[in-house]
mmCIF file of the C-alpha atoms, coordinates in Angstrom:
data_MODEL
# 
_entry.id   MODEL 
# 
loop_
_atom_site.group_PDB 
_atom_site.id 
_atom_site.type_symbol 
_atom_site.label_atom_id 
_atom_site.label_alt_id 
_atom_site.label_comp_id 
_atom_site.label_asym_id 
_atom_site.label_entity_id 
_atom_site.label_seq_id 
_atom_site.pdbx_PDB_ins_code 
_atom_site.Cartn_x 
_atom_site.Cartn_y 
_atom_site.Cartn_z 
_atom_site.occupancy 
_atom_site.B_iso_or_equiv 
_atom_site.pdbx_formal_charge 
_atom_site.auth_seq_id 
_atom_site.auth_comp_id 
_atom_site.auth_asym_id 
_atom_site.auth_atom_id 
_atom_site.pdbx_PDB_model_num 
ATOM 1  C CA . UNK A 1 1  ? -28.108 144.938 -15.836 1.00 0.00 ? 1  UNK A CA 1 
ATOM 2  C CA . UNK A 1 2  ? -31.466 145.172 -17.287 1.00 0.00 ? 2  UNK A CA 1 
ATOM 3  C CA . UNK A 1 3  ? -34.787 144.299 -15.309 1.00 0.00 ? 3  UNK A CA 1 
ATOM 4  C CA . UNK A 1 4  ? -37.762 143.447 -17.807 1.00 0.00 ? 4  UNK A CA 1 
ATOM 5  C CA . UNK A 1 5  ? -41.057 143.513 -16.415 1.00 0.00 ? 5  UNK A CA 1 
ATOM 6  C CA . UNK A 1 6  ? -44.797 141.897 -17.442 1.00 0.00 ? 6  UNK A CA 1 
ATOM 7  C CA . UNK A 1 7  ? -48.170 141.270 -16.303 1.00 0.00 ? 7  UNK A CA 1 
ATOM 8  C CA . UNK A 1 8  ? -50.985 143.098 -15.214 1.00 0.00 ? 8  UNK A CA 1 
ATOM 9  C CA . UNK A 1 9  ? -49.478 145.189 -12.348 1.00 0.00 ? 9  UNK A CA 1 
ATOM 10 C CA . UNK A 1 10 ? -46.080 146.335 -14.730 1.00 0.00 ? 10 UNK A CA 1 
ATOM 11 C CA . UNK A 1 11 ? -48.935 147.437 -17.002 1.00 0.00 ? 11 UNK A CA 1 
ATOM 12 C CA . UNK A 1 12 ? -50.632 149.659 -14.249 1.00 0.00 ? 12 UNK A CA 1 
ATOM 13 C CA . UNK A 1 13 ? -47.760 151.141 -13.106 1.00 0.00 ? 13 UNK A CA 1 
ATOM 14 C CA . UNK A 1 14 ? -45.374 151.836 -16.028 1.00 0.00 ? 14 UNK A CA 1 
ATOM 15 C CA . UNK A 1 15 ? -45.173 155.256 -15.057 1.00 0.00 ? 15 UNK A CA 1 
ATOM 16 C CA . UNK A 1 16 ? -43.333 154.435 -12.292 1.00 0.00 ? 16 UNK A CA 1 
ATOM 17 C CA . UNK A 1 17 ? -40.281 153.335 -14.719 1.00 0.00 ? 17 UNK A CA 1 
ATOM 18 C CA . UNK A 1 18 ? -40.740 155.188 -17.782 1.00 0.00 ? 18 UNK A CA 1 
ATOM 19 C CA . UNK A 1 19 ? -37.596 157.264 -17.793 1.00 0.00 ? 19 UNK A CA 1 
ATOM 20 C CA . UNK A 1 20 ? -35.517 154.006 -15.913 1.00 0.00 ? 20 UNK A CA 1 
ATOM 21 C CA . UNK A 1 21 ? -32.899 153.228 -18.333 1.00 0.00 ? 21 UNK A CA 1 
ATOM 22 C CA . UNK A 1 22 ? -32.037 149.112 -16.255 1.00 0.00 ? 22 UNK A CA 1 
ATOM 23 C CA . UNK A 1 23 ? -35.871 148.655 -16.269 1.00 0.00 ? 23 UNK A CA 1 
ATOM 24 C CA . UNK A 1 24 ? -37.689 147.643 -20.172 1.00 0.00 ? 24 UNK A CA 1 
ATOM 25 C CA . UNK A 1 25 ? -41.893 147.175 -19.634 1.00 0.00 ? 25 UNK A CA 1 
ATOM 26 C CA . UNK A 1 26 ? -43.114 144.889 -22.475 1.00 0.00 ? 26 UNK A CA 1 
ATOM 27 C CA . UNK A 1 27 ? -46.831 145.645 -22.625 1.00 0.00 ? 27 UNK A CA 1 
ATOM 28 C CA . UNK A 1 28 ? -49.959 143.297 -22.635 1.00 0.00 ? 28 UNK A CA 1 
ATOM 29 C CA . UNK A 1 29 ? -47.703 140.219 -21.920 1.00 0.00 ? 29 UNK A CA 1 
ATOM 30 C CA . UNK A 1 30 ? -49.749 137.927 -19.011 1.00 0.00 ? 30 UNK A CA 1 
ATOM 31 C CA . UNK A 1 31 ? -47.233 135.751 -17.677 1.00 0.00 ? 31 UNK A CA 1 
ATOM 32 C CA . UNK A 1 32 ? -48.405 132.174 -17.024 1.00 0.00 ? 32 UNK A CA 1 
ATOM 33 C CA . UNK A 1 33 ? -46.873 128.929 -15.034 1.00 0.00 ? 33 UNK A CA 1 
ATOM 34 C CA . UNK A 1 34 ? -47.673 127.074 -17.907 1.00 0.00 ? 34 UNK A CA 1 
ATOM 35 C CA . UNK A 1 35 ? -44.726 129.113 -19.741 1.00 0.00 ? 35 UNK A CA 1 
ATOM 36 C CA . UNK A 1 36 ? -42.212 128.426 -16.958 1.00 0.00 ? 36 UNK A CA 1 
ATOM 37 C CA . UNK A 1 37 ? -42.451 124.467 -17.655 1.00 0.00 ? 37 UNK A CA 1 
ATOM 38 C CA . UNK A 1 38 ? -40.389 124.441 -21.043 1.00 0.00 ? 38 UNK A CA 1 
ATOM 39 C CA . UNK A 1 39 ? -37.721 126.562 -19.355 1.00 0.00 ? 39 UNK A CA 1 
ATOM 40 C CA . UNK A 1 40 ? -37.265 123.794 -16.426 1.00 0.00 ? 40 UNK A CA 1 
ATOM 41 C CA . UNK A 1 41 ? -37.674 121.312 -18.474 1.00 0.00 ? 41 UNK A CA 1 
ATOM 42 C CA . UNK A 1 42 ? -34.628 122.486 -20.264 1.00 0.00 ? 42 UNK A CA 1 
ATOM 43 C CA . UNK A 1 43 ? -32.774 123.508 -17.142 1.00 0.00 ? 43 UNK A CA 1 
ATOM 44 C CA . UNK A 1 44 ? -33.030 119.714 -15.992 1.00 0.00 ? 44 UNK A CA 1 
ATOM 45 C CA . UNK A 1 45 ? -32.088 118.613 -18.718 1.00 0.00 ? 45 UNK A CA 1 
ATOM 46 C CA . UNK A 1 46 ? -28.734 120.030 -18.625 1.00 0.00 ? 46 UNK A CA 1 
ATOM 47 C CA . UNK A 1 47 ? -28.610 118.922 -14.701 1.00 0.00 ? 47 UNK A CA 1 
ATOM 48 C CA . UNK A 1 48 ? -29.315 122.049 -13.597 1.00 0.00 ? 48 UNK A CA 1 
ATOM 49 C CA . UNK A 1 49 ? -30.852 122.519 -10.403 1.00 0.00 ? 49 UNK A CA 1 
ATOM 50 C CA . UNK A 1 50 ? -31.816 125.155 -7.722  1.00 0.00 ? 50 UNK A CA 1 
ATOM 51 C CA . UNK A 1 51 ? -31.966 124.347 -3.859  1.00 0.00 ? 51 UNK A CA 1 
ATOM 52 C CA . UNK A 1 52 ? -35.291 124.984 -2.987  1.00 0.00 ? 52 UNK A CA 1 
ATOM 53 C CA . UNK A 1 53 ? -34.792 125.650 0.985   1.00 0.00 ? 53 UNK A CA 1 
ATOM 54 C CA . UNK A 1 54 ? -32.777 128.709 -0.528  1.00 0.00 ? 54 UNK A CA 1 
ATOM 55 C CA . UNK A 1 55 ? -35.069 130.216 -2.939  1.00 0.00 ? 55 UNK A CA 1 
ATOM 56 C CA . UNK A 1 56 ? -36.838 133.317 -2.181  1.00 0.00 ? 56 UNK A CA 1 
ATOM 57 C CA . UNK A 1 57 ? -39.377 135.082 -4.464  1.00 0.00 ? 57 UNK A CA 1 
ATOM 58 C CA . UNK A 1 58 ? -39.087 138.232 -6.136  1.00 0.00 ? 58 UNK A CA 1 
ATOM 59 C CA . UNK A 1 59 ? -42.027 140.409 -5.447  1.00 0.00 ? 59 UNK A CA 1 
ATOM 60 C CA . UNK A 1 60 ? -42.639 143.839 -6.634  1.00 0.00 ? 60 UNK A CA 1 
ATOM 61 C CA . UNK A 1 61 ? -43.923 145.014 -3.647  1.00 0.00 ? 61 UNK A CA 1 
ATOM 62 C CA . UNK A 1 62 ? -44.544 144.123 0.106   1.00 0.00 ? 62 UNK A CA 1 
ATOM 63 C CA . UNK A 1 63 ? -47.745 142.207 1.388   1.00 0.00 ? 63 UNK A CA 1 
ATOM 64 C CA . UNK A 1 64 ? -50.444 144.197 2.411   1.00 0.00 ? 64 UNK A CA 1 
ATOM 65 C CA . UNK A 1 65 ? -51.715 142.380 5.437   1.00 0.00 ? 65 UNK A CA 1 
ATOM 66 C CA . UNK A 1 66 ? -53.897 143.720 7.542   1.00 0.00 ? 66 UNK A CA 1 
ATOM 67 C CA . UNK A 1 67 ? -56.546 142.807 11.016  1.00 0.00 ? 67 UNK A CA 1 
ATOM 68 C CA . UNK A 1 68 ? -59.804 141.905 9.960   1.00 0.00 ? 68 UNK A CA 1 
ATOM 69 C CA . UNK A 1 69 ? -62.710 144.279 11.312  1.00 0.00 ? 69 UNK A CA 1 
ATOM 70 C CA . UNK A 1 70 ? -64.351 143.342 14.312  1.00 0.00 ? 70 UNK A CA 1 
ATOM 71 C CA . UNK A 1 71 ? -67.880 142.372 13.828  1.00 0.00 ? 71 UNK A CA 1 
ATOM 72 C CA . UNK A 1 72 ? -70.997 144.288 16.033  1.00 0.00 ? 72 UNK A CA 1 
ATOM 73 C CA . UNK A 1 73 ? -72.363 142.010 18.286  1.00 0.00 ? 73 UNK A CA 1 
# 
């Protein structure tokens, strides 16, 4: 299984998977939802569907949420 990853952040941080052999980093692509509409379109067209209470996105890494500062009275 190969992994092929875009976009700004797989640019930043293709060190991190340069000697991966399952991972292939395609430079200076910027990935847009405009792109993903042909590729549905498609997928419906054939009656293919996802249920959408199951879907989960694929992130590359966690949130990074944190409490705001307190502000000086």
């Amino acid at each position: 299984l190969q992994h092929v990853v875009i976009g700004d952040g797989a640019d930043k941080a293709s060190e991190l998977w340069a000697n991966r052999t399952d991972i292939r980093h395609l430079p200076g692509i910027k990935p847009h939802a405009r792109h993903l509409a042909p590729l549905a379109e498609a997928r419906l067209a054939k009656g293919e569907t996802d249920d959408l209470a199951y879907l989960v996105p694929a992130y590359g890494k966690g949130a990074n949420v944190t409490q705001p500062a307190k502000k000086a009275q």
